[in-house]
Coordinates of C-alpha atoms and ligand atoms in Angstrom, one line a residue:
M64 CA 0.4 78.6 218.2
A65 CA 0.2 77.7 214.5
R66 CA 3.2 76.6 212.5
I67 CA 3.3 79.0 209.6
I68 CA 4.6 77.4 206.4
T69 CA 5.2 79.3 203.1
V70 CA 5.3 77.3 199.8
A71 CA 7.5 79.2 197.4
V72 CA 9.8 78.9 194.4
P73 CA 10.3 81.5 191.6
K74 CA 8.9 79.3 188.9
G75 CA 5.3 78.8 187.6
G76 CA 3.9 75.3 187.4
A77 CA 6.2 73.9 190.0
G78 CA 3.4 72.6 192.2
K79 CA 3.1 75.4 194.8
T80 CA -0.7 75.7 194.7
S81 CA -1.4 72.0 194.5
T82 CA 1.0 71.4 197.4
T83 CA -0.5 74.1 199.6
L84 CA -4.0 72.7 199.0
N85 CA -3.2 69.0 199.3
L86 CA -0.8 69.3 202.2
G87 CA -3.4 71.3 204.0
A88 CA -6.0 68.6 203.2
A89 CA -3.7 65.9 204.6
L90 CA -3.0 67.8 207.8
A91 CA -6.7 68.5 208.2
E92 CA -7.4 64.8 207.7
R93 CA -5.1 64.1 210.7
G94 CA -7.3 66.4 212.8
Y95 CA -5.3 69.6 212.6
R96 CA -6.9 73.0 212.1
V97 CA -5.6 74.4 208.9
L98 CA -5.8 77.9 207.3
L99 CA -4.7 78.4 203.7
V100 CA -3.6 81.9 202.6
D101 CA -3.8 82.6 198.9
F102 CA -1.0 85.1 198.4
D103 CA -0.9 84.7 194.7
P104 CA -3.0 87.3 192.8
Q105 CA -3.7 84.6 190.2
G106 CA -6.1 83.2 192.8
N107 CA -5.7 79.6 191.6
L108 CA -5.8 78.3 195.2
S109 CA -9.0 80.3 195.9
L110 CA -10.7 78.9 192.7
S111 CA -9.6 75.4 193.5
V112 CA -11.5 75.4 196.8
R113 CA -14.4 77.5 195.4
A114 CA -13.7 80.5 197.6
T115 CA -15.1 83.8 196.3
I116 CA -13.9 87.3 197.1
G117 CA -16.1 89.3 199.3
T118 CA -16.0 92.7 200.8
P119 CA -13.5 93.5 202.3
S120 CA -11.0 91.5 200.2
L121 CA -7.5 90.5 201.2
Y122 CA -6.3 93.5 199.1
T123 CA -8.5 96.0 201.0
V124 CA -7.5 94.5 204.3
I125 CA -3.8 95.1 203.4
K126 CA -4.6 98.6 202.2
T127 CA -6.3 99.4 205.5
F128 CA -3.5 97.8 207.4
I129 CA -0.9 100.0 205.7
A130 CA -2.9 103.1 206.7
T131 CA -4.0 102.1 210.2
W132 CA -2.0 99.0 211.4
E133 CA -5.3 97.5 212.2
P134 CA -5.1 93.7 211.6
G135 CA -8.3 92.8 209.9
L136 CA -7.5 89.4 208.4
A137 CA -10.2 87.6 210.4
Q138 CA -12.8 89.4 208.3
V139 CA -11.8 87.6 205.1
I140 CA -11.4 84.0 206.4
Q141 CA -13.9 81.6 204.8
P142 CA -14.5 77.9 205.0
S143 CA -13.2 76.0 201.9
T144 CA -14.6 72.9 200.1
I145 CA -12.0 70.8 202.0
P146 CA -13.1 69.6 205.4
N147 CA -11.6 71.5 208.3
V148 CA -9.7 73.8 206.1
D149 CA -10.3 77.5 206.0
I150 CA -9.0 79.9 203.4
V151 CA -8.1 83.6 202.9
P152 CA -9.0 83.9 199.2
T153 CA -7.6 86.4 196.8
D154 CA -8.0 87.8 193.3
V155 CA -6.1 89.8 190.8
W156 CA -6.4 93.0 192.9
L157 CA -3.7 91.7 195.2
N158 CA -1.2 92.8 192.5
E159 CA -1.9 96.3 193.6
A160 CA -0.8 95.4 197.1
D161 CA 2.8 94.8 195.8
E162 CA 2.9 98.4 194.8
D163 CA 1.2 99.8 197.9
L164 CA 3.5 97.9 200.2
R165 CA 6.5 99.5 198.7
G166 CA 5.6 102.8 200.2
A167 CA 4.5 101.4 203.6
D168 CA 6.3 101.5 207.0
R169 CA 8.0 98.2 207.8
R170 CA 6.7 97.0 204.5
E171 CA 8.1 93.5 204.7
Y172 CA 6.1 92.8 207.9
A173 CA 2.5 93.4 206.8
L174 CA 1.5 89.8 206.3
Q175 CA 3.3 88.7 209.5
K176 CA 1.3 91.3 211.5
L177 CA -1.9 90.3 209.8
V178 CA -1.5 86.6 210.5
E179 CA -0.3 87.0 214.1
P180 CA -3.7 87.6 215.7
I181 CA -5.4 84.7 213.9
A182 CA -2.6 82.1 214.1
P183 CA -3.6 80.9 217.6
A184 CA -6.9 79.6 216.2
Y185 CA -5.0 77.2 213.9
D186 CA -2.4 74.4 214.0
F187 CA -1.1 75.2 210.5
V188 CA -1.2 78.3 208.3
L189 CA 0.0 77.5 204.8
I190 CA 0.8 80.4 202.5
D191 CA 0.7 80.0 198.7
T192 CA 2.8 82.4 196.7
L193 CA 3.4 83.8 193.2
P194 CA 6.4 82.8 191.1
Y195 CA 8.0 86.3 191.0
F196 CA 10.1 87.9 193.7
G197 CA 8.6 91.1 195.0
M198 CA 7.0 92.5 198.1
L199 CA 4.4 89.8 198.2
V200 CA 6.8 86.9 198.3
K201 CA 9.1 88.8 200.7
N202 CA 6.1 89.3 203.0
A203 CA 5.3 85.6 202.8
L204 CA 8.9 84.7 203.7
V205 CA 9.0 87.1 206.6
A206 CA 5.6 85.8 207.9
A207 CA 6.7 82.2 207.8
D208 CA 8.5 79.9 210.3
E209 CA 9.2 77.4 207.6
L210 CA 9.4 77.0 203.9
I211 CA 8.6 74.2 201.4
I212 CA 10.1 74.5 198.0
P213 CA 8.4 72.5 195.3
M214 CA 10.5 71.4 192.3
Q215 CA 8.9 70.0 189.2
A216 CA 10.9 66.9 188.1
E217 CA 12.2 68.2 184.8
F218 CA 15.3 69.4 183.1
L219 CA 17.0 72.4 184.7
A220 CA 14.5 72.6 187.5
T221 CA 17.3 72.8 190.2
Q222 CA 18.2 76.3 189.0
S223 CA 15.0 77.8 190.4
I224 CA 15.8 76.0 193.7
A225 CA 19.2 77.5 193.9
M226 CA 17.7 81.0 193.3
M227 CA 15.2 80.4 196.0
L228 CA 17.9 79.4 198.5
K229 CA 19.8 82.6 197.7
L230 CA 16.7 84.6 198.6
V231 CA 16.3 82.7 201.8
E232 CA 19.9 83.4 202.7
R233 CA 19.2 87.1 202.1
I234 CA 16.1 87.1 204.2
Q235 CA 17.9 85.4 207.0
R236 CA 21.1 87.5 206.9
S237 CA 19.3 90.8 206.6
G238 CA 17.5 90.1 209.8
L239 CA 14.1 90.2 208.1
N240 CA 13.6 86.6 209.3
P241 CA 16.8 85.2 210.8
L242 CA 15.0 82.0 211.9
L243 CA 13.3 81.1 208.6
R244 CA 13.8 77.3 208.2
V245 CA 13.8 75.4 204.9
L246 CA 11.7 72.3 205.7
G247 CA 12.6 70.8 202.4
V248 CA 12.5 70.6 198.6
L249 CA 9.5 68.6 197.4
V250 CA 9.9 66.9 194.1
T251 CA 6.6 67.1 192.2
Q252 CA 5.0 65.8 189.0
V253 CA 7.4 62.9 188.7
D254 CA 6.7 60.9 185.6
L255 CA 8.2 57.4 186.0
R256 CA 7.9 56.8 182.3
T257 CA 10.5 59.3 181.3
N258 CA 14.2 59.1 182.2
M259 CA 14.4 62.8 182.4
S260 CA 11.9 63.0 185.2
R261 CA 13.5 60.1 187.2
Q262 CA 16.9 61.7 186.8
A263 CA 15.7 65.1 187.9
E264 CA 14.8 63.6 191.2
S265 CA 18.1 61.8 191.9
Y266 CA 20.0 64.9 190.5
A267 CA 18.1 67.1 193.0
R268 CA 19.0 64.8 195.9
S269 CA 22.7 64.7 195.1
E270 CA 22.9 68.4 194.1
F271 CA 21.3 69.6 197.4
L272 CA 22.8 67.0 199.7
G273 CA 24.0 68.6 202.9
R274 CA 22.6 72.0 201.9
V275 CA 18.9 71.6 202.2
P276 CA 16.6 68.7 203.0
V277 CA 14.8 66.9 200.2
F278 CA 11.5 65.3 201.3
Q279 CA 11.5 61.5 201.1
S280 CA 7.9 61.8 199.7
T281 CA 7.7 62.7 196.1
I282 CA 4.6 63.5 194.1
K283 CA 3.9 61.6 190.9
R284 CA 2.2 63.1 187.9
T285 CA -1.5 62.2 187.6
V286 CA -4.3 63.4 185.4
R287 CA -6.4 63.2 188.5
M288 CA -4.8 66.3 190.0
A289 CA -6.4 68.6 187.4
E290 CA -9.7 66.7 187.7
S291 CA -9.8 67.1 191.4
Q292 CA -9.1 70.8 191.2
A293 CA -11.8 71.3 188.6
L294 CA -14.3 69.7 191.0
G295 CA -13.1 71.8 194.0
Q296 CA -11.7 68.9 195.8
S297 CA -8.4 67.9 197.2
I298 CA -6.7 64.8 195.7
L299 CA -7.4 63.1 199.1
Q300 CA -11.1 63.5 198.6
Y301 CA -11.1 62.8 194.8
D302 CA -8.7 59.9 194.7
S303 CA -8.3 58.9 198.3
D304 CA -6.6 55.6 197.6
G305 CA -4.3 56.8 194.8
D306 CA -0.5 57.2 195.0
V307 CA -0.6 61.0 195.1
A308 CA -3.1 61.2 198.0
G309 CA -0.8 58.7 199.8
A310 CA 2.2 60.9 199.0
Y311 CA 0.6 64.0 200.4
R312 CA -0.3 62.1 203.5
A313 CA 3.3 60.9 203.8
L314 CA 4.5 64.5 203.3
A315 CA 2.2 65.6 206.1
E316 CA 3.9 63.0 208.3
E317 CA 7.3 64.3 207.4
V318 CA 6.2 67.9 208.2
L319 CA 4.8 66.7 211.5
R320 CA 8.0 64.9 212.4
A321 CA 10.1 67.9 211.4
A322 CA 8.7 69.7 214.4
E323 CA 10.4 67.2 216.7
A324 CA 13.7 67.5 215.0
Ligands
ADP976 N1 1.1 65.7 190.7 C1 0.5 66.3 189.7 N2 0.2 65.6 188.6 C2 -0.3 66.2 187.5 N3 -0.5 67.6 187.4 C3 -0.2 68.3 188.4 C4 0.4 67.8 189.6 N4 0.6 68.8 190.5 C5 0.2 69.9 189.8 N5 -0.2 69.6 188.6 C6 -0.8 70.6 187.6 O1 0.3 71.4 187.2 C7 -0.1 72.7 187.0 C8 0.8 73.6 187.9 O2 0.7 73.2 189.3 P1 0.5 74.3 190.4 O3 0.3 73.6 191.7 O4 -0.6 75.2 190.0 O5 1.9 75.0 190.3 P2 2.3 76.5 190.7 O6 1.3 76.9 191.8 O7 3.7 76.4 191.2 O8 2.2 77.4 189.5 C9 -1.6 72.7 187.4 O9 -2.3 72.7 186.2 C10 -1.8 71.5 188.2 O10 -3.1 71.0 188.1
MG977 MG1 0.2 78.6 192.0

């Protein structure tokens, strides 16, 4: 059965999409079967791996599911430009699902029920999310076994982590997903040339000490990230020997080790 990992934090530009993509690529490089689910209507992940929306789309699959409880996610899975990585792509229409889900029975469980029948075909299902709390993010947190919280190494970034942890507590306590496990906070876009960025990392480590794990691996800022995405590649393909590719490989190791803990 796949480990289902959601990547979420209520802040744009934190590194959710880049992390979903490149952690997926790193796990696939190790031989694991990976499915990425683009659950952000902005569709950045889909565009970054050159996936295009067909018929049906993720949105129409959700709409049908709400009406019939027929799990049709298999119909929208596509290969991506990253070796051994499949994707469920999305587009801006997924915004409508947020509204539709509000009126649905067991509305927080739709994504979980959709992923359940396809999960056995994968080792990892990684879910990318949007930066606003709503039914989509709630669904992504209910569907997941585990959560990765990216934090951009910058001033005040820990605030959004604290907010995310409050939401996780609510999801756990309410019984929506009592076993949701925070795998860790991932410090991203570290710029070693600025004091602020370096301090943000050590501040995060001390601030969250004992409350939530912070991954040992951190992701440095590199212009190659945007370049790789523009070419439809992972950073592991585009700059295989670079620091950031190495850091995502190390992150994959930490994620694999966490299963044993
Ligand atoms: N390690 C990195 N170095 C440089 N730019 C990065 C890095 N990670 C992400 N970015 C860039 O920062 C922007 C936001 O990252 P993204 O992963 O899309 O965040 P989110 O999905 O949380 O909004 C993107 O333009 C992406 O290319
Ligand atoms: Mg994103």
